[in-house]
Coordinates of C-alpha atoms in Angstrom, one line a residue:
Chain A
M1 CA 0.0 0.0 0.0
F2 CA 2.8 2.3 0.9
L3 CA 4.4 1.3 -2.3
V4 CA 1.3 2.2 -4.3
G5 CA 0.8 5.4 -2.5
G6 CA 4.4 6.4 -3.0
I7 CA 4.3 5.7 -6.7
S8 CA 1.0 7.5 -7.2
A9 CA 2.4 10.6 -5.3
A10 CA 5.5 10.4 -7.5
F11 CA 3.3 10.7 -10.6
G12 CA 1.2 13.6 -9.1
Q13 CA -1.9 11.7 -8.4
E14 CA -3.1 12.8 -4.9
R15 CA -5.9 11.0 -3.2
P16 CA -9.0 13.2 -2.6
V17 CA -9.3 14.8 0.9
P18 CA -12.8 15.6 2.3
T19 CA -13.2 19.4 3.0
P20 CA -14.6 20.4 6.5
P21 CA -17.9 22.3 6.6
R22 CA -17.6 26.2 6.8
P23 CA -18.7 27.8 10.2
P24 CA -21.8 30.0 10.2
A25 CA -21.2 33.7 9.6
V26 CA -20.8 35.9 12.8
P27 CA -22.1 39.4 12.7
R28 CA -19.1 42.0 12.9
V29 CA -18.9 44.2 15.8
D30 CA -16.4 47.2 15.8
V31 CA -14.8 47.6 19.2
R32 CA -12.9 50.9 19.5
V33 CA -10.3 51.0 22.3
P34 CA -9.7 54.6 23.3
T35 CA -6.0 55.5 23.0
V36 CA -4.3 57.9 25.4
R37 CA -1.2 59.6 24.0
L38 CA 1.2 59.9 26.9
P39 CA 3.9 62.5 26.6
R40 CA 7.2 61.0 25.5
P41 CA 9.8 61.3 28.2
P42 CA 12.7 63.5 27.0
R43 CA 15.7 61.6 25.8
R44 CA 19.0 62.2 27.3
G45 CA 20.6 65.3 25.8
E46 CA 17.3 66.6 24.4
S47 CA 16.5 70.2 24.8
I48 CA 13.4 70.9 26.8
D49 CA 12.0 73.6 29.1
S50 CA 12.2 72.6 32.7
E51 CA 11.6 74.1 36.1
M52 CA 12.3 73.0 39.6
R53 CA 11.8 74.5 43.1
I54 CA 13.2 73.5 46.4
A55 CA 12.7 74.8 49.9
S56 CA 16.0 76.2 51.2
S57 CA 17.6 77.9 54.1
S58 CA 18.0 81.7 53.9
G59 CA 21.7 81.4 53.5
V60 CA 21.7 78.5 51.1
N61 CA 24.9 77.7 49.2
L62 CA 24.4 76.9 45.5
K63 CA 27.0 75.4 43.3
F64 CA 26.7 74.6 39.6
C65 CA 28.4 75.0 36.3
V66 CA 27.0 76.3 33.0
A67 CA 28.2 75.0 29.7
E68 CA 26.4 77.4 27.5
A69 CA 23.5 79.7 28.4
D70 CA 22.5 83.2 29.3
L71 CA 22.4 83.1 33.1
K72 CA 20.2 85.4 35.2
I73 CA 20.2 85.0 39.0
N74 CA 18.0 87.2 41.1
G75 CA 17.7 87.3 44.9
W76 CA 14.2 87.2 46.4
E77 CA 12.6 87.3 49.8
R78 CA 11.5 83.7 49.9
N79 CA 13.5 80.8 51.4
E80 CA 13.2 78.9 48.2
V81 CA 15.3 78.2 45.2
R82 CA 13.7 78.2 41.8
V83 CA 15.5 77.2 38.6
Y84 CA 14.1 77.5 35.1
V85 CA 16.0 76.3 32.1
R86 CA 14.6 77.2 28.7
S87 CA 15.5 74.9 25.8
G88 CA 18.1 73.1 27.6
L89 CA 19.1 69.9 29.3
R90 CA 17.2 68.4 32.2
F91 CA 18.7 69.0 35.6
E92 CA 18.4 67.9 39.1
M93 CA 18.9 69.6 42.5
R94 CA 21.0 67.4 44.7
V95 CA 21.0 68.4 48.3
L96 CA 24.4 68.0 49.8
E97 CA 23.6 69.4 53.2
R98 CA 20.5 70.3 55.2
E99 CA 20.0 73.0 57.8
N100 CA 19.9 71.8 61.3
G101 CA 16.4 72.1 62.8
T102 CA 14.5 73.2 59.7
D103 CA 15.8 70.4 57.5
R104 CA 15.8 72.8 54.6
A105 CA 18.4 72.5 51.9
H106 CA 21.5 74.4 52.9
W107 CA 23.9 73.2 50.2
V108 CA 22.6 72.4 46.8
W109 CA 24.4 71.1 43.7
I110 CA 22.5 71.8 40.5
R111 CA 23.5 69.6 37.7
P112 CA 22.2 67.4 34.9
P113 CA 20.9 64.0 36.1
Q114 CA 23.6 61.5 36.4
P115 CA 23.1 58.1 34.7
Q116 CA 22.3 55.1 36.9
G117 CA 24.1 51.9 36.1
A118 CA 26.8 51.0 33.6
G119 CA 26.8 51.6 29.9
Q120 CA 25.3 55.0 30.0
G121 CA 28.4 56.9 29.2
P122 CA 29.6 60.1 30.9
A123 CA 26.9 62.6 31.7
P124 CA 27.4 66.3 31.2
A125 CA 28.4 68.0 34.4
C126 CA 27.2 71.4 33.4
L127 CA 23.8 73.0 32.9
S128 CA 23.0 74.1 29.4
G129 CA 20.2 75.9 27.5
D130 CA 19.2 79.1 25.9
T131 CA 18.4 80.8 29.1
I132 CA 18.8 79.8 32.7
E133 CA 16.9 81.8 35.3
M134 CA 17.3 81.4 39.0
D135 CA 15.5 82.9 41.9
V136 CA 17.4 82.4 45.1
P137 CA 17.2 83.8 48.7
I138 CA 18.9 87.1 49.1
G139 CA 21.2 85.5 51.6
A140 CA 22.4 82.9 49.1
V141 CA 26.0 82.2 48.4
L142 CA 26.8 81.2 44.8
S143 CA 29.6 79.2 43.4
I144 CA 29.5 79.2 39.6
E145 CA 31.7 78.0 36.9
G146 CA 30.9 78.6 33.2
R147 CA 32.3 77.9 29.8
S148 CA 30.4 80.3 27.5
T149 CA 27.8 82.4 29.3
D150 CA 26.8 85.9 29.8
T151 CA 25.9 86.2 33.5
V152 CA 23.9 88.7 35.5
V153 CA 23.7 88.3 39.2
D154 CA 21.5 90.6 41.4
S155 CA 20.9 90.8 45.1
V156 CA 22.6 87.9 46.7
R157 CA 25.0 87.6 49.7
K158 CA 28.2 86.4 48.1
V159 CA 29.3 85.4 44.6
G160 CA 32.2 83.3 43.4
I161 CA 32.3 82.9 39.6
K162 CA 34.7 81.8 37.0
I163 CA 33.8 82.1 33.3
V164 CA 35.9 81.1 30.3
E165 CA 34.1 83.2 27.8
G166 CA 31.4 85.8 28.4
S167 CA 30.6 88.9 30.3
I168 CA 29.8 89.1 34.0
A169 CA 27.5 91.7 35.5
I170 CA 27.0 91.7 39.3
R171 CA 25.1 94.1 41.4
N172 CA 23.8 94.5 45.0
V173 CA 26.0 91.8 46.5
T174 CA 26.5 92.3 50.2
D175 CA 29.3 90.0 51.3
G176 CA 32.0 89.9 48.7
I177 CA 32.7 89.0 45.1
T178 CA 35.3 86.8 43.5
A179 CA 34.9 87.0 39.7
S180 CA 37.1 85.8 36.9
A181 CA 36.3 86.1 33.2
L182 CA 39.1 84.8 30.9
Q183 CA 37.6 86.4 27.9
G184 CA 34.9 88.9 28.8
D185 CA 34.1 92.1 30.6
L186 CA 33.3 92.5 34.3
V187 CA 30.8 95.1 35.6
I188 CA 30.3 95.4 39.3
E189 CA 27.8 97.8 40.8
N190 CA 26.6 98.8 44.3
S191 CA 28.2 95.9 46.1
S192 CA 30.2 95.5 49.3
G193 CA 32.7 93.1 50.9
A194 CA 36.1 91.9 49.7
I195 CA 36.1 92.1 46.0
S196 CA 38.5 90.4 43.7
L197 CA 38.1 90.7 39.9
D198 CA 40.2 89.1 37.2
S199 CA 40.0 89.2 33.5
T200 CA 42.4 88.1 30.8
T201 CA 41.1 90.0 27.8
G202 CA 38.4 92.1 29.1
N203 CA 37.6 95.4 30.7
I204 CA 36.7 95.9 34.3
A205 CA 34.2 98.6 35.3
V206 CA 33.3 99.1 39.0
F207 CA 30.9 101.6 40.4
G208 CA 29.9 102.1 44.0
V209 CA 31.6 99.4 46.0
K210 CA 32.5 99.5 49.6
P211 CA 34.0 97.2 52.3
G212 CA 31.7 95.0 54.3
Q213 CA 34.0 95.0 57.3
I214 CA 37.3 96.3 58.3
G215 CA 40.1 95.0 56.2
D216 CA 38.1 94.1 53.1
A217 CA 40.2 94.8 50.1
F218 CA 39.4 95.6 46.5
R219 CA 41.5 94.0 43.8
A220 CA 41.1 94.2 40.0
K221 CA 43.5 92.8 37.5
T222 CA 43.3 92.5 33.7
N223 CA 45.8 91.7 31.1
S224 CA 44.4 93.2 27.9
G225 CA 41.8 95.6 29.2
S226 CA 41.2 98.8 31.0
I227 CA 40.0 99.2 34.6
S228 CA 37.7 101.9 35.8
V229 CA 36.9 102.2 39.4
Q230 CA 34.4 104.9 40.5
Q231 CA 33.0 105.7 43.9
S232 CA 34.8 102.9 45.7
I233 CA 35.3 103.4 49.4
H234 CA 37.6 100.5 50.1
R235 CA 40.6 101.4 52.1
Q236 CA 42.8 98.9 50.2
I237 CA 42.6 99.1 46.4
D238 CA 44.9 97.3 44.0
A239 CA 44.2 97.8 40.3
S240 CA 46.6 96.6 37.7
S241 CA 46.5 96.1 34.0
I242 CA 49.2 95.1 31.5
S243 CA 48.1 96.7 28.2
G244 CA 45.3 98.9 29.4
S245 CA 44.6 102.1 31.2
V246 CA 43.6 102.5 34.8
L247 CA 41.1 105.1 35.9
F248 CA 40.2 105.8 39.5
S249 CA 37.6 108.3 40.5
G250 CA 36.6 108.9 44.1
A251 CA 37.8 109.7 47.6
L252 CA 40.8 108.3 49.2
L253 CA 40.2 107.2 52.8
E254 CA 42.5 108.2 55.5
G255 CA 45.1 105.5 56.3
G256 CA 44.3 103.6 53.1
I257 CA 46.7 101.8 50.8
Y258 CA 46.1 102.3 47.1
S259 CA 48.1 100.8 44.3
F260 CA 47.5 101.4 40.6
K261 CA 49.7 99.8 38.0
T262 CA 49.9 99.2 34.3
S263 CA 52.7 98.2 32.0
N264 CA 51.6 99.9 28.9
G265 CA 48.9 102.5 29.4
A266 CA 47.8 105.6 31.2
I267 CA 46.8 105.9 34.8
E268 CA 44.4 108.7 35.8
L269 CA 43.3 109.5 39.3
A270 CA 40.4 111.8 39.7
L271 CA 40.5 112.9 43.3
P272 CA 38.5 115.5 45.4
E273 CA 40.3 118.7 46.0
S274 CA 40.3 118.0 49.7
V275 CA 42.3 114.8 49.3
S276 CA 45.1 114.0 51.7
A277 CA 47.6 111.6 50.1
K278 CA 51.2 110.7 49.7
I279 CA 51.7 109.9 46.1
A280 CA 54.6 107.7 44.9
A281 CA 54.6 107.7 41.2
S282 CA 57.1 105.8 39.0
F283 CA 57.1 105.6 35.3
G284 CA 59.7 104.2 32.9
F285 CA 58.8 105.9 29.7
G286 CA 56.0 108.4 30.1
S287 CA 55.0 111.6 32.0
F288 CA 53.5 112.8 35.2
D289 CA 51.2 115.7 35.8
S290 CA 48.8 116.8 38.5
D291 CA 46.0 119.3 38.6
L292 CA 46.1 119.3 42.3
P293 CA 48.9 121.1 44.1
I294 CA 51.5 118.5 45.0
E295 CA 54.5 119.1 47.3
I296 CA 57.4 117.2 45.9
L297 CA 59.4 115.4 48.6
T298 CA 61.8 113.5 46.4
E299 CA 62.3 113.4 42.7
N300 CA 64.5 110.9 40.9
E301 CA 65.1 111.1 37.2
F302 CA 66.7 108.4 35.2
P303 CA 67.2 107.9 31.5
G304 CA 63.7 107.6 30.1
G305 CA 61.9 107.7 33.4
K306 CA 61.1 109.4 36.6
S307 CA 60.1 108.7 40.2
I308 CA 58.3 111.2 42.2
V309 CA 57.2 111.1 45.8
G310 CA 55.0 114.0 46.9
T311 CA 52.1 114.9 49.2
I312 CA 48.8 116.4 48.5
G313 CA 47.3 117.9 51.6
A314 CA 48.5 116.2 54.8
G315 CA 49.5 113.0 53.0
T316 CA 47.6 110.6 55.3
T317 CA 46.9 108.0 52.6
N318 CA 49.5 106.0 50.6
V319 CA 49.1 105.9 46.9
N320 CA 51.5 104.0 44.6
V321 CA 51.2 104.6 40.9
T322 CA 53.5 102.7 38.5
T323 CA 53.5 102.5 34.8
T324 CA 56.3 101.3 32.6
S325 CA 55.2 103.1 29.5
G326 CA 52.4 105.6 29.9
R327 CA 51.2 108.8 31.4
I328 CA 50.2 109.4 35.0
G329 CA 47.7 112.1 35.7
I330 CA 46.0 113.4 38.8
R331 CA 42.8 115.3 38.1
K332 CA 40.5 117.3 40.2
Q333 CA 37.3 115.4 40.7
D334 CA 34.2 117.2 39.3
Chain B
M1 CA 36.5 110.7 14.7
R2 CA 39.7 112.5 15.5
Q3 CA 42.3 113.4 13.0
D4 CA 44.9 111.2 14.6
C5 CA 42.7 108.2 14.5
F6 CA 44.1 105.0 13.0
D7 CA 42.6 103.3 10.1
I8 CA 41.4 99.7 10.2
G9 CA 44.6 98.5 8.5
A10 CA 46.8 99.9 11.3
I11 CA 44.5 98.4 13.9
Q12 CA 44.5 95.0 12.2
A13 CA 48.3 95.1 12.1
F14 CA 48.4 96.0 15.7
L15 CA 46.2 93.0 16.5
D16 CA 48.3 90.8 14.4
G17 CA 51.4 91.9 16.3
E18 CA 53.0 93.3 13.2
T19 CA 53.6 96.8 14.5
T20 CA 56.8 97.9 16.3
P21 CA 56.7 98.1 20.1
E22 CA 56.7 101.9 19.9
H23 CA 53.9 101.9 17.4
S24 CA 52.0 99.4 19.5
A25 CA 52.4 101.6 22.6
M26 CA 51.2 104.6 20.6
I27 CA 48.2 102.8 19.3
S28 CA 47.3 101.4 22.8
E29 CA 47.5 104.8 24.3
H30 CA 45.4 106.3 21.6
I31 CA 42.8 103.6 21.8
A32 CA 42.5 104.1 25.5
G33 CA 41.2 107.6 24.9
C34 CA 39.4 107.3 21.6
D35 CA 36.0 105.6 21.5
N36 CA 36.0 105.3 17.7
C37 CA 39.3 103.5 17.6
A38 CA 38.3 101.3 20.6
H39 CA 35.2 100.4 18.6
L40 CA 37.2 99.6 15.5
L41 CA 39.5 97.4 17.7
S42 CA 36.7 95.5 19.2
V43 CA 35.1 94.9 15.7
S44 CA 38.5 93.7 14.4
E45 CA 38.9 91.4 17.4
E46 CA 35.5 89.9 16.8
E47 CA 36.3 89.4 13.1
N48 CA 39.6 87.8 14.0
A49 CA 37.9 85.5 16.5
L50 CA 35.3 84.5 13.9
V51 CA 37.8 83.9 11.1
F52 CA 40.4 82.2 13.3
G53 CA 37.7 80.1 14.9
A54 CA 36.3 79.0 11.6
L55 CA 39.7 78.3 10.0
D56 CA 41.5 77.0 13.1
R57 CA 41.5 73.4 12.1
E58 CA 42.4 74.0 8.5
M59 CA 45.2 76.4 9.4
N60 CA 46.6 74.0 11.9
A61 CA 46.5 71.3 9.4
M62 CA 47.8 73.1 6.4
V63 CA 50.2 75.9 7.5
P64 CA 53.4 74.8 9.0
T65 CA 54.0 76.9 12.1
Q66 CA 57.1 78.7 12.9
R67 CA 57.8 76.1 15.6
L68 CA 57.6 73.3 13.0
W69 CA 60.1 75.1 10.9
S70 CA 62.3 75.6 13.9
R71 CA 62.1 71.9 14.7
I72 CA 63.0 71.0 11.1
N73 CA 65.9 73.3 11.1
D74 CA 67.1 72.0 14.5
S75 CA 66.8 68.4 13.3
I76 CA 68.9 69.3 10.2
D77 CA 71.5 71.1 12.4
S78 CA 71.7 68.3 14.9
G79 CA 71.9 65.7 12.1
R80 CA 74.8 67.6 10.6
A81 CA 76.5 67.9 13.9
T82 CA 76.3 64.2 14.7
V83 CA 77.8 63.0 11.3
P84 CA 81.5 62.3 11.9
F85 CA 84.1 64.3 9.9
W86 CA 85.5 61.3 8.1
Q87 CA 82.0 60.4 6.9
R88 CA 81.6 63.8 5.4
V89 CA 85.0 63.6 3.7
F90 CA 84.2 60.2 2.4
G91 CA 80.9 61.4 1.1
F92 CA 82.4 64.3 -0.6
L93 CA 85.2 62.3 -2.2
S94 CA 82.9 59.5 -3.3
V95 CA 80.8 62.1 -5.2
R96 CA 83.8 64.1 -6.7
L97 CA 85.7 61.0 -7.7
L98 CA 83.0 60.1 -10.2
D99 CA 84.3 63.1 -12.2
P100 CA 87.2 61.7 -14.4
S101 CA 89.1 65.0 -14.5
F102 CA 88.9 65.4 -10.7
S103 CA 90.0 61.8 -10.1
S104 CA 93.0 62.2 -12.5
A105 CA 94.1 65.4 -10.8
A106 CA 93.7 63.8 -7.4
G107 CA 95.9 60.9 -8.5
V108 CA 98.6 63.2 -9.7
I109 CA 98.5 65.2 -6.4
L110 CA 98.7 62.0 -4.4
L111 CA 101.7 60.8 -6.4
I112 CA 103.5 64.1 -5.9
A113 CA 102.8 64.0 -2.2
V114 CA 104.1 60.4 -1.8
L115 CA 107.3 61.4 -3.7
A116 CA 107.8 64.5 -1.6
G117 CA 107.3 62.5 1.6
I118 CA 109.9 60.0 0.6
W119 CA 112.4 62.8 -0.4
S120 CA 111.9 64.7 2.9
L121 CA 112.4 61.5 5.0
N122 CA 115.6 60.8 3.2
S123 CA 117.0 64.3 3.3
G124 CA 115.6 65.5 6.7
S125 CA 116.9 62.9 9.0
E126 CA 120.2 64.5 9.4
D127 CA 118.9 68.1 9.9
T128 CA 117.2 69.9 12.7
P129 CA 113.8 68.7 13.9
L130 CA 110.8 69.9 12.1
V131 CA 109.5 71.8 15.1
A132 CA 112.4 73.5 16.8
S133 CA 110.6 76.2 18.8
S134 CA 111.1 76.0 22.5
E135 CA 107.7 77.4 22.9
A136 CA 106.1 74.4 21.5
A137 CA 107.7 72.1 24.1
R138 CA 106.0 73.9 26.9
P139 CA 102.6 72.7 28.1
M140 CA 99.6 74.2 26.5
R141 CA 96.3 74.3 28.4
S142 CA 92.9 75.1 27.2
I143 CA 90.7 77.2 29.4
E144 CA 87.1 77.5 28.6
S145 CA 85.1 80.5 29.7
G146 CA 82.9 78.4 31.9
L147 CA 79.7 79.8 30.4
H148 CA 77.7 76.8 29.4
G149 CA 75.9 77.1 26.2
T150 CA 77.6 80.2 25.0
G151 CA 80.4 78.5 23.2
G152 CA 83.3 80.0 21.3
D153 CA 84.9 81.6 24.4
A154 CA 87.8 79.3 24.7
V155 CA 91.1 81.0 25.6
M156 CA 94.4 79.3 24.9
N157 CA 97.2 80.1 27.2
E158 CA 100.0 78.4 29.1
L159 CA 99.6 77.8 32.8
P160 CA 101.7 76.1 35.4
P161 CA 99.9 73.0 36.7
A162 CA 99.4 74.6 40.2
A163 CA 97.7 77.6 38.8
E164 CA 95.0 75.7 37.0
P165 CA 91.8 77.5 37.8
E166 CA 88.5 76.0 38.4
L167 CA 86.1 78.1 36.5
R168 CA 82.5 78.1 37.7
P169 CA 80.0 80.8 37.2
S170 CA 78.4 82.0 40.4
T171 CA 75.0 81.3 39.1
T172 CA 73.9 78.2 37.2
I173 CA 72.7 79.1 33.8
G174 CA 70.5 76.9 31.7
P175 CA 70.0 76.8 28.0
N176 CA 67.1 79.2 28.3
D177 CA 69.3 81.8 29.9
A178 CA 71.3 82.4 26.8
G179 CA 69.6 85.7 26.3
S180 CA 70.4 86.9 29.8
V181 CA 73.9 85.7 29.5
Q182 CA 74.4 87.7 26.3
R183 CA 72.8 90.6 28.0
V184 CA 75.2 90.4 30.9
V185 CA 78.2 90.0 28.6
A186 CA 77.1 92.9 26.5
T187 CA 76.7 95.2 29.4
S188 CA 79.8 94.1 31.2
D189 CA 81.7 97.1 30.2
R190 CA 79.2 99.5 31.5
T191 CA 78.5 98.2 35.0
T192 CA 80.7 97.2 37.8
Q193 CA 78.2 94.8 39.3
H194 CA 77.9 92.6 36.3
R195 CA 81.5 91.7 35.5
R196 CA 82.7 89.0 33.4
T197 CA 86.3 88.3 34.0
R198 CA 88.1 86.5 31.2
E199 CA 91.5 87.9 31.1
V200 CA 94.6 85.7 31.3
S201 CA 97.8 87.6 31.6
T202 CA 100.9 86.2 30.1
G203 CA 103.2 87.1 32.9
Q204 CA 101.1 86.3 36.0
P205 CA 98.7 83.6 35.1
E206 CA 95.5 84.8 36.7
V207 CA 92.1 83.7 35.7
R208 CA 89.2 85.1 37.7
P209 CA 86.0 83.3 37.7
I210 CA 83.0 84.7 35.9
T211 CA 80.6 86.4 38.2
L212 CA 77.0 86.9 37.2
Q213 CA 75.3 89.0 39.8
Y214 CA 71.7 89.8 39.8
L215 CA 70.0 92.7 41.4
P216 CA 68.6 91.8 44.8
G217 CA 65.5 89.7 44.2
E218 CA 65.9 89.7 40.4
E219 CA 67.1 86.1 40.3
S220 CA 64.0 84.7 41.8
Y221 CA 61.9 86.7 39.3
L222 CA 63.9 85.3 36.4
K223 CA 63.8 81.8 37.7
T224 CA 60.0 82.0 38.2
I225 CA 59.6 83.4 34.7
D226 CA 61.8 80.7 33.2
G227 CA 59.8 78.0 34.9
L228 CA 56.5 79.5 33.8
K229 CA 57.6 80.1 30.3
A230 CA 58.6 76.5 29.8
S231 CA 55.2 75.5 31.0
V232 CA 53.4 78.1 28.9
D233 CA 55.3 77.2 25.7
E234 CA 54.0 73.7 26.2
Q235 CA 50.4 74.7 26.9
K236 CA 49.7 77.8 24.8
D237 CA 49.0 76.1 21.5
R238 CA 46.5 73.8 23.2
V239 CA 44.9 76.2 25.6
L240 CA 44.6 79.5 23.9
P241 CA 42.1 80.1 21.1
P242 CA 43.4 82.3 18.3
A243 CA 41.9 85.5 19.6
S244 CA 43.3 85.0 23.1
R245 CA 46.6 83.9 21.6
V246 CA 46.9 87.2 19.7
A247 CA 46.2 89.1 22.8
F248 CA 48.6 87.0 24.8
E249 CA 51.4 87.4 22.4
R250 CA 50.8 91.2 22.1
D251 CA 50.8 91.6 25.9
L252 CA 53.9 89.4 26.2
A253 CA 55.7 91.5 23.6
L254 CA 54.8 94.7 25.4
V255 CA 56.0 93.3 28.7
N256 CA 59.2 92.0 27.2
D257 CA 59.8 95.3 25.6
A258 CA 59.2 97.1 28.9
I259 CA 61.6 94.7 30.7
N260 CA 64.3 95.1 28.1
R261 CA 64.1 98.8 28.3
M262 CA 64.1 99.0 32.0
Q263 CA 66.9 96.4 32.2
D264 CA 69.1 98.7 30.1
V265 CA 68.3 101.6 32.5
V266 CA 69.0 99.6 35.6
R267 CA 72.2 98.1 34.3
K268 CA 73.5 101.5 33.7
D269 CA 72.6 102.6 37.2
P270 CA 72.0 99.7 39.5
Q271 CA 71.5 101.9 42.5
N272 CA 68.5 103.6 41.0
Q273 CA 65.7 102.4 43.2
A274 CA 62.9 103.9 41.1
A275 CA 64.1 102.2 37.9
R276 CA 64.4 99.0 39.8
Q277 CA 60.9 99.3 41.1
V278 CA 59.6 99.8 37.6
L279 CA 61.6 96.8 36.4
Y280 CA 60.3 94.6 39.1
A281 CA 56.8 95.7 38.3
A282 CA 57.4 94.6 34.7
Y283 CA 58.7 91.3 35.9
Q284 CA 55.6 90.8 38.0
D285 CA 53.4 91.7 35.0
K286 CA 55.2 89.0 33.0
I287 CA 54.7 86.4 35.8
D288 CA 51.0 87.3 36.0
L289 CA 50.6 87.1 32.2
L290 CA 52.3 83.7 32.0
S291 CA 50.4 82.4 35.0
S292 CA 47.1 83.4 33.3
V293 CA 47.7 80.6 30.7
G294 CA 48.0 78.0 33.4
Q295 CA 44.9 79.3 35.2
R296 CA 43.0 79.1 32.0
E297 CA 43.9 75.5 31.5
E298 CA 42.9 74.7 35.1
L299 CA 39.5 76.2 34.6
L300 CA 39.0 74.5 31.3
A301 CA 40.0 71.2 32.8
S302 CA 37.6 71.7 35.7
L303 CA 34.8 72.2 33.2
R304 CA 35.4 69.1 31.1

């Protein structure tokens, strides 16, 4: 039988198979399942708008770095930190320390979320976006590093900021500023405390600064820029540039120590008529002139330069002015 | 616009470091008081930053830098210096002897020299010695100046063995100090503090050691600057973008110019306190300027 079947299959002759009966027709029913479109979670590195708030102590310390963004920080009366990033990376607020008693955040690190587990690759360490806005308590202390950012800080307690590229504007800071912009201008207004400003290729403009406590000094240094200090009432002021001019306008306080230096540029001091200062001016290749009456104590001339020590008034304040190549001028303040 | 304003070409040359130090100083001083020129300068700087930034990779890849040329030249020089003399003679002869006329002439000269040698040996054996000078029998000693790296200061003289001096400069000078050594040598006639003694009298053999004296505190400035400079030379191509590099080189040129000019003044009158103060201020400026490159790298590293 198997032999017959195999031969018949080989010659294409199949045996007839009975077909099963068809089931009766079922009426069609359309069932619609409602679909809910959930928002897609942002992928890592994707630009989004995001905002976070956290209850903080009044003197909260905030540290963060900014890769690229316009940064605006404003002090407010609430004990709360609010951060808004427009078109930027997601971020998190990591509380490093809480205030005793209130358990409010006292030290906060703001940064992009760090990947959990292996295989995620290194995460960016700095915030990034079109604009970053922060509202922080007016007693906040800021520690900021930035790569390419224009920064404005208003009404906080203390600021430490280092920027590679971009300008820095700071105003209404009460307890000191340390600011460094490698490639950008620095503008400081109406602030107090110890102030230290550095720029490599930028100008420094300062208006209305004062010490917070006795001994607070003001220091400004730039390589390729000019320095202008107006209405500063620090007793210790040190302003130096390499290839820029230095301008000081304001009163010199009794017992103060003032030093103005440039390698290649003019130094101009606009002083009130009632000033009392002992001026020690040295220049290599330049000139010295004064609108205020100066009593020359010693005068030492050498080839291409001159050193003058003289007093204006009683001479109770020490002022050192040095330029290698440039003019030194003392003007009467308007 | 003032009449003494500079045109964009002059400002661009200033930015590129193509102006003389005096002209640079003049432009800087003018720009400090002229808003129009300051604006022109900032516009030019922005353009420079844009162009250099866009072309940075291509320029680095295509244009051999001055440093590359220096390296190539140094390699050639060192290669020449290491080839032994006999190899150079052999190379020269192997090339020249391919020329038949040269090889025949050389053969004739060689034959004459051999014949002359044989003749002189035969006839000269009964005569006086070839070198009969009593001077030649006396010991000859070579005294080097003791300035490492300067070279060419060897002085030949006779000295009794007991009087052989030990020459040591009072200050160690590295290869980077060649400039300062030359400066000291060049100004040795003008100042009593910076003496370089190199006299060897024929009667009384007396060789005084070389004394390189710095102004008080100057040596520490120079050492610091040398250390920083070595570090900056290594870093600056990597750390400084073109616009900052232009500014850095311009400032460095200004500071160097100031230092050189004040050094001249101070060497002439070392007791001049005011000039020394200005010189030290210029040294400090250079230290600050060189330090800024390292600070920049630190900050960039912390942001990576």
